[in-house]
Amino acid sequence: MLKRFVILLTFSAQAVSAQAPLSGAEFDAYTQGKTLFYGFDGVTYGVERYLPNRRVIWSFLDGDCKEGVWYEREEQICFVYEDRLDPQCWVFTKSGGGLIAQFEGDPNATELYEADDIGEEMVCYGPDVGV
């Protein structure tokens, strides 16, 4: 079981909207080569590994990892994954404690925070094997 963690910073939606969204180049410079854990409402939400050429691997911390890519669209960073071809777009801003991601830039939508180091590794199990 994953350890619970404390979110680095809590911002209201208004505070996030006041931050300048990261451009694709800024997002790439911050994330490339990193594995970042994200929190939502005080608990671990998921983890994403950022690879060269805007490739990513995402997991909801269940060992089921999905490969994908990201691209910049207007002020949003959009992700497309192997099992979900409709883009998932987020406005990313940077705080003193890390990234804040607002789904589609909507202040009423999901807001994720880069989490403090929780002492866990990203775990990806192999493909499911048949009967």
Short mmCIF file of C-alpha atoms in Angstrom, two decimals:
data_model
loop_
_atom_site.label_atom_id
_atom_site.label_comp_id
_atom_site.label_asym_id
_atom_site.label_seq_id
_atom_site.Cartn_x
_atom_site.Cartn_y
_atom_site.Cartn_z
CA MET A 1 0.00 0.00 0.00
CA LEU A 2 1.30 3.43 -0.88
CA LYS A 3 2.13 5.79 1.90
CA ARG A 4 -0.07 8.80 2.32
CA PHE A 5 1.65 12.10 1.77
CA VAL A 6 1.20 15.76 2.44
CA ILE A 7 0.50 17.99 -0.51
CA LEU A 8 3.26 20.56 -0.81
CA LEU A 9 1.01 23.56 -1.31
CA THR A 10 -2.69 24.11 -1.44
CA PHE A 11 -3.92 26.81 -3.77
CA SER A 12 -7.42 27.94 -4.44
CA ALA A 13 -8.60 27.86 -8.04
CA GLN A 14 -8.36 31.66 -8.06
CA ALA A 15 -4.70 31.58 -7.07
CA VAL A 16 -3.94 29.03 -9.79
CA SER A 17 -5.67 31.09 -12.45
CA ALA A 18 -3.48 34.06 -11.48
CA GLN A 19 -0.33 32.07 -12.33
CA ALA A 20 1.03 32.18 -15.88
CA PRO A 21 0.45 28.86 -17.70
CA LEU A 22 3.60 27.00 -18.69
CA SER A 23 4.41 26.88 -22.38
CA GLY A 24 5.26 23.55 -23.98
CA ALA A 25 8.98 24.42 -23.84
CA GLU A 26 8.77 25.36 -20.15
CA PHE A 27 6.80 22.20 -19.32
CA ASP A 28 9.30 20.05 -21.22
CA ALA A 29 12.29 21.70 -19.50
CA TYR A 30 10.75 21.12 -16.06
CA THR A 31 9.51 17.55 -16.54
CA GLN A 32 11.86 15.76 -18.93
CA GLY A 33 13.67 12.88 -17.27
CA LYS A 34 11.56 13.12 -14.10
CA THR A 35 8.98 10.87 -12.53
CA LEU A 36 6.38 13.00 -10.76
CA PHE A 37 3.73 11.90 -8.31
CA TYR A 38 0.51 13.90 -8.29
CA GLY A 39 -1.93 14.41 -5.45
CA PHE A 40 -5.60 15.27 -5.34
CA ASP A 41 -7.54 16.20 -2.23
CA GLY A 42 -4.73 15.10 0.09
CA VAL A 43 -4.09 11.63 -1.36
CA THR A 44 -1.89 10.20 -4.06
CA TYR A 45 -3.69 10.34 -7.42
CA GLY A 46 -1.14 9.04 -9.92
CA VAL A 47 2.38 9.09 -11.22
CA GLU A 48 3.85 10.06 -14.59
CA ARG A 49 7.29 9.47 -16.06
CA TYR A 50 8.42 12.07 -18.61
CA LEU A 51 10.60 10.71 -21.40
CA PRO A 52 12.39 12.32 -24.37
CA ASN A 53 10.40 13.40 -27.43
CA ARG A 54 7.35 14.32 -25.35
CA ARG A 55 6.59 10.69 -24.48
CA VAL A 56 5.09 9.76 -21.09
CA ILE A 57 4.08 6.77 -19.02
CA TRP A 58 1.11 7.24 -16.65
CA SER A 59 -0.20 5.07 -13.83
CA PHE A 60 -2.96 5.44 -11.26
CA LEU A 61 -0.52 3.66 -8.90
CA ASP A 62 -2.04 0.27 -9.61
CA GLY A 63 0.85 -1.11 -11.69
CA ASP A 64 -1.16 -0.67 -14.91
CA CYS A 65 0.94 1.79 -16.91
CA LYS A 66 -0.15 3.51 -20.10
CA GLU A 67 2.21 4.96 -22.66
CA GLY A 68 1.35 8.24 -24.27
CA VAL A 69 2.51 11.50 -25.73
CA TRP A 70 1.87 15.13 -24.89
CA TYR A 71 1.59 18.24 -27.02
CA GLU A 72 0.90 21.93 -26.51
CA ARG A 73 -2.46 23.36 -27.58
CA GLU A 74 -2.96 27.05 -26.89
CA GLU A 75 -2.20 27.41 -23.15
CA GLN A 76 -2.81 23.74 -22.37
CA ILE A 77 -0.66 20.61 -22.29
CA CYS A 78 -2.64 17.75 -23.79
CA PHE A 79 -1.99 14.03 -23.29
CA VAL A 80 -3.07 11.14 -25.50
CA TYR A 81 -2.60 7.61 -24.15
CA GLU A 82 -2.55 4.21 -25.84
CA ASP A 83 -5.91 3.23 -24.33
CA ARG A 84 -7.58 6.63 -24.66
CA LEU A 85 -7.20 8.60 -27.85
CA ASP A 86 -9.28 11.61 -26.79
CA PRO A 87 -6.89 14.27 -25.48
CA GLN A 88 -6.77 15.02 -21.75
CA CYS A 89 -5.77 18.70 -21.58
CA TRP A 90 -4.45 20.53 -18.53
CA VAL A 91 -3.23 24.03 -17.74
CA PHE A 92 0.05 23.66 -15.84
CA THR A 93 1.44 26.38 -13.61
CA LYS A 94 4.49 26.30 -11.42
CA SER A 95 4.53 27.16 -7.73
CA GLY A 96 7.39 27.20 -5.26
CA GLY A 97 6.56 23.57 -4.45
CA GLY A 98 6.16 22.21 -7.98
CA LEU A 99 3.53 21.87 -10.66
CA ILE A 100 -0.17 22.49 -10.38
CA ALA A 101 -2.43 21.04 -13.08
CA GLN A 102 -5.96 22.34 -13.68
CA PHE A 103 -8.06 20.12 -15.96
CA GLU A 104 -8.86 22.08 -19.12
CA GLY A 105 -8.14 25.28 -17.19
CA ASP A 106 -11.59 25.06 -15.59
CA PRO A 107 -11.52 26.33 -11.98
CA ASN A 108 -14.39 23.96 -11.13
CA ALA A 109 -12.61 20.89 -12.55
CA THR A 110 -10.00 18.53 -11.10
CA GLU A 111 -6.85 20.19 -9.81
CA LEU A 112 -3.74 18.08 -9.22
CA TYR A 113 -0.61 19.04 -7.31
CA GLU A 114 2.92 17.77 -7.66
CA ALA A 115 3.43 15.78 -4.48
CA ASP A 116 6.36 15.65 -2.15
CA ASP A 117 8.65 12.63 -2.47
CA ILE A 118 6.64 9.78 -0.99
CA GLY A 119 9.48 7.27 -1.00
CA GLU A 120 7.87 5.07 -3.65
CA GLU A 121 8.94 4.03 -7.12
CA MET A 122 6.75 3.95 -10.21
CA VAL A 123 5.75 0.31 -10.65
CA CYS A 124 4.61 -1.04 -14.02
CA TYR A 125 3.62 -4.69 -14.30
CA GLY A 126 3.97 -6.57 -17.55
CA PRO A 127 1.08 -7.19 -19.91
CA ASP A 128 -1.79 -9.38 -18.76
CA VAL A 129 -1.24 -12.99 -19.75
CA GLY A 130 -4.10 -15.10 -21.07
CA VAL A 131 -6.06 -17.92 -19.50
#
